[in-house]
PDB file of C-alpha atoms in Angstrom:
ATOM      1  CA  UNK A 236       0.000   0.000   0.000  1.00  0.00           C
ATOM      2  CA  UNK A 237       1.192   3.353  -1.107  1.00  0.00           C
ATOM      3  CA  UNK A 238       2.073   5.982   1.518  1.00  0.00           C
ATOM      4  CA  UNK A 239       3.116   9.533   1.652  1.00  0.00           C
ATOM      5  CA  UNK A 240       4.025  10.555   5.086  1.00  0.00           C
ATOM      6  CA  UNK A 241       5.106  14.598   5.296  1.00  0.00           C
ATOM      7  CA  UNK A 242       7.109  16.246   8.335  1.00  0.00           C
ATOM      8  CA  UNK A 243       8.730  19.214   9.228  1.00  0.00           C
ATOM      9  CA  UNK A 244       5.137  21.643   9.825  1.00  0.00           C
ATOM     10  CA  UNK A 245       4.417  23.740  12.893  1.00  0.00           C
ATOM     11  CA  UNK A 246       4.343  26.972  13.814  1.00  0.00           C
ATOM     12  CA  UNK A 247       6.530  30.125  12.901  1.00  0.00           C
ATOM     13  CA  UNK A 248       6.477  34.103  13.189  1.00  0.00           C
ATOM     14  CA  UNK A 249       6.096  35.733   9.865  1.00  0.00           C
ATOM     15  CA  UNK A 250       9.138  36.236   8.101  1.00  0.00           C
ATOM     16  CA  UNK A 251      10.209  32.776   9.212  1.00  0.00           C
ATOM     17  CA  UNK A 252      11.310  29.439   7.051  1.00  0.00           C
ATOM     18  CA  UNK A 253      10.027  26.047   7.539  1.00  0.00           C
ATOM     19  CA  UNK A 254      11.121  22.812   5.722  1.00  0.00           C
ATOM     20  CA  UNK A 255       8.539  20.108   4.900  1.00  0.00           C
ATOM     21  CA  UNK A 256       9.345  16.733   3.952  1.00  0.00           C
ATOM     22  CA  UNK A 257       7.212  13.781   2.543  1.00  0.00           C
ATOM     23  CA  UNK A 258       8.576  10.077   1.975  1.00  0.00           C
ATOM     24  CA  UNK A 259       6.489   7.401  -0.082  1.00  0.00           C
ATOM     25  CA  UNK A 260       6.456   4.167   1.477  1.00  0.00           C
ATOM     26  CA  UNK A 261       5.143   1.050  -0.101  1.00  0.00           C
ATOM     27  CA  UNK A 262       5.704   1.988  -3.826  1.00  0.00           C
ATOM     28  CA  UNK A 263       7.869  -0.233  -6.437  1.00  0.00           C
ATOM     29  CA  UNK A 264       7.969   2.767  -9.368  1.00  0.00           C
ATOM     30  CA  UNK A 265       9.038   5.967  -9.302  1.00  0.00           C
ATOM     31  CA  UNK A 266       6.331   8.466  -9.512  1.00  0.00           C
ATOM     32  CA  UNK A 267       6.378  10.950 -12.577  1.00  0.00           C
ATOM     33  CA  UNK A 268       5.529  14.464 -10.421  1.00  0.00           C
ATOM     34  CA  UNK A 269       5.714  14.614  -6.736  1.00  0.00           C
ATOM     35  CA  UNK A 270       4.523  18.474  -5.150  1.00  0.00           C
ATOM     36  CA  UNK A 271       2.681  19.962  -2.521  1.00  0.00           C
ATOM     37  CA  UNK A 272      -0.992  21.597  -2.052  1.00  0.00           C
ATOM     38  CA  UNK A 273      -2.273  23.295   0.368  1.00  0.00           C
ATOM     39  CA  UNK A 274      -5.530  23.942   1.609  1.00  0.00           C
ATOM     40  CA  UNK A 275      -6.769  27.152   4.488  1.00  0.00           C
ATOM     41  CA  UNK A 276      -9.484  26.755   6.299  1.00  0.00           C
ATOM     42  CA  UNK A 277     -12.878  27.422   4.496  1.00  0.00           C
ATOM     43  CA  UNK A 278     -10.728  27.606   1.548  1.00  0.00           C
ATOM     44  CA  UNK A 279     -10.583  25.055  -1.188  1.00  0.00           C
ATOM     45  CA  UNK A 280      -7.201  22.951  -1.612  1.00  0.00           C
ATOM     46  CA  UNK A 281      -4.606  24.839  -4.003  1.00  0.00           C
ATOM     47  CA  UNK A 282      -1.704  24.381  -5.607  1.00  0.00           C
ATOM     48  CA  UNK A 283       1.848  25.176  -4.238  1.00  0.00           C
ATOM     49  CA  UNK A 284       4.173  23.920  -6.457  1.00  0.00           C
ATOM     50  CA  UNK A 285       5.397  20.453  -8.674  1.00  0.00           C
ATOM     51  CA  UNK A 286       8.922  18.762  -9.315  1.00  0.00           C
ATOM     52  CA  UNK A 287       9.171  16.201 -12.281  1.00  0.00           C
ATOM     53  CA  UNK A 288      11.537  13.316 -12.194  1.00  0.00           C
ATOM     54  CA  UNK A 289      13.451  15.368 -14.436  1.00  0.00           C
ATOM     55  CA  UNK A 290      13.784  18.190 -11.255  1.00  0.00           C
ATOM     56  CA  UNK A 291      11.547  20.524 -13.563  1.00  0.00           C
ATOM     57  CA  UNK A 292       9.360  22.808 -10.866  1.00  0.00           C
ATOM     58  CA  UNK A 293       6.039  24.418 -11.479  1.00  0.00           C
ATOM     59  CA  UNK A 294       5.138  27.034  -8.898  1.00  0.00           C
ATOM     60  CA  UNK A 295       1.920  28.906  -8.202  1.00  0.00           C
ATOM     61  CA  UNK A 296       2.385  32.469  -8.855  1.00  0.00           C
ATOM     62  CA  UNK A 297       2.374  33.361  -4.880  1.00  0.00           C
ATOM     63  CA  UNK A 298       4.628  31.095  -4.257  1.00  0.00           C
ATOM     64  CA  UNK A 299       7.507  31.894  -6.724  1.00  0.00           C
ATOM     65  CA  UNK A 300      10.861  33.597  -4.944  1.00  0.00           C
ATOM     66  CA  UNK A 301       9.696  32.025  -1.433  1.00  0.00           C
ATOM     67  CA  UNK A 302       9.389  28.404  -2.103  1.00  0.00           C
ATOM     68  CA  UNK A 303      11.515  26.415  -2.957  1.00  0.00           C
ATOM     69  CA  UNK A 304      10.912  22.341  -4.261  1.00  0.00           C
ATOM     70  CA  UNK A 305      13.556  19.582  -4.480  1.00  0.00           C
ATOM     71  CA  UNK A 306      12.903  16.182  -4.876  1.00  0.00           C
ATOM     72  CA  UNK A 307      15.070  12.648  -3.950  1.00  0.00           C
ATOM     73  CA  UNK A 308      13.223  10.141  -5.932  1.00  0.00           C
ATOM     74  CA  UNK A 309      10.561   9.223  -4.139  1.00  0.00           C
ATOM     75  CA  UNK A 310      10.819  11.957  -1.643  1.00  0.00           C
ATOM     76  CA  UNK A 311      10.173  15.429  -1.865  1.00  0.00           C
ATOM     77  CA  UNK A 312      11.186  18.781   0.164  1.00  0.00           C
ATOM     78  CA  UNK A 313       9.589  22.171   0.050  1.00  0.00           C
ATOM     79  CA  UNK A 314      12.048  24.828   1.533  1.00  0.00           C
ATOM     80  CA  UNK A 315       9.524  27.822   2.731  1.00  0.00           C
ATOM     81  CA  UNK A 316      11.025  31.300   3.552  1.00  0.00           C
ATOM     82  CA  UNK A 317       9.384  34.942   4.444  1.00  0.00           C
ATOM     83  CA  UNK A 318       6.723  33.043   5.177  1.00  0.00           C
ATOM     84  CA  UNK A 319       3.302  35.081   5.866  1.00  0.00           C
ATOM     85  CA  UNK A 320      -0.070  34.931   7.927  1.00  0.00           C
ATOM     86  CA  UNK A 321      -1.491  33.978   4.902  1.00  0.00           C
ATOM     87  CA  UNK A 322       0.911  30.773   4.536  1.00  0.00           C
ATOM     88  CA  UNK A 323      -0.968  29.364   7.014  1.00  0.00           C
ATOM     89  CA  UNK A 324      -2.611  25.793   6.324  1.00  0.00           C
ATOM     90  CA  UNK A 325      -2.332  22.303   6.016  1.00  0.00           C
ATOM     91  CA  UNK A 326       0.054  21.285   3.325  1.00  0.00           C
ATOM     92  CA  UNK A 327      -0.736  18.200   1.786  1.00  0.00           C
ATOM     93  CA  UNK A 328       1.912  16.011  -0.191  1.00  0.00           C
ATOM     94  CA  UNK A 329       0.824  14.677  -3.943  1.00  0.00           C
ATOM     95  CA  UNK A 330       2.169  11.985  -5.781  1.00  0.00           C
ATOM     96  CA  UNK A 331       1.355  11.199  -9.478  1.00  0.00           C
ATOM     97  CA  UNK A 332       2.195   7.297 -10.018  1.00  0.00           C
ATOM     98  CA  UNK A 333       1.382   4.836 -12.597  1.00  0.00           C
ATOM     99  CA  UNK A 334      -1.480   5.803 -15.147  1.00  0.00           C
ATOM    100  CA  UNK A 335      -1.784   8.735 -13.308  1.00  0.00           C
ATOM    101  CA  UNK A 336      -3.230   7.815 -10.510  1.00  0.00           C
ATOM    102  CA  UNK A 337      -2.631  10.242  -7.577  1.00  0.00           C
ATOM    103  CA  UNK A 338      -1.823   9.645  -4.123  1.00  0.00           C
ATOM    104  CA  UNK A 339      -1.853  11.817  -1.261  1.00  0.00           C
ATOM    105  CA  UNK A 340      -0.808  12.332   2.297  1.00  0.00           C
ATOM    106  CA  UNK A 341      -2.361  12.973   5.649  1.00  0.00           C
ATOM    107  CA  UNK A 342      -1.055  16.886   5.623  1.00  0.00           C
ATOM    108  CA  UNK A 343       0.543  19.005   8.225  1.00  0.00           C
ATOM    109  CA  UNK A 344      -0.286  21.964   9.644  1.00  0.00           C
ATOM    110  CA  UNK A 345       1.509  25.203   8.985  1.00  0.00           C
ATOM    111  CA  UNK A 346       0.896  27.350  10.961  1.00  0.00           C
ATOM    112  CA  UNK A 347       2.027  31.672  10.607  1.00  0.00           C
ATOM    113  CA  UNK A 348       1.442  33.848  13.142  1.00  0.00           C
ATOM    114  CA  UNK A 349       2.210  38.335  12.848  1.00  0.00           C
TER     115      UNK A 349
END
């Protein structure tokens, strides 16, 4: 069974960096595009930003100059820095695998306070 556990949320002052991590468990392939979403509350879940297997990134457009993706085959990192109020969320880590079926994990809080 195919797992994506992330790490590395909590809470920070504006201005502030966090690192998240997320490791796939259970998987035999290497998935084509790994990334992060993000989702506020009452808000629906966006986009923050995708890595290929080729280390090609994709940000969202409020994202660009502050975040920062890598990715270690199966895992994936997002570097966040001058982080804002507005950052705040739960960050959820996406996996694209075989036939495109996408996986997803449990999410961790983020958390910005002024």
């Amino acid at each position: 069974q195919v797992q994506l556990v992330e790490s590395g949320g909590g809470s920070v002052q504006a201005g502030g960096s966090l690192r998240l991590s997320c490791a796939a468990s259970g998987v035999v392939f290497r998935f084509s595009t790994m990334g992060w979403y993000r989702q506020a509350p009452g808000q629906q879940r966006e986009l923050v930003g995708l890595v290929n297997k080729d280390g090609n990134t994709n940000y969202a457009d409020s994202m660009k100059g502050r975040f920062t993706l890598s990715r270690d085959y199966n895992k994936v990192y997002l570097q966040m820095n001058s982080l804002k109020p507005e950052d705040t969320a739960v960050y959820f880590c996406n996996a694209v695998g075989y036939r495109d079926v996408l996986f997803w994990g449990q999410g961790t809080q983020v958390t910005v306070s002024s």
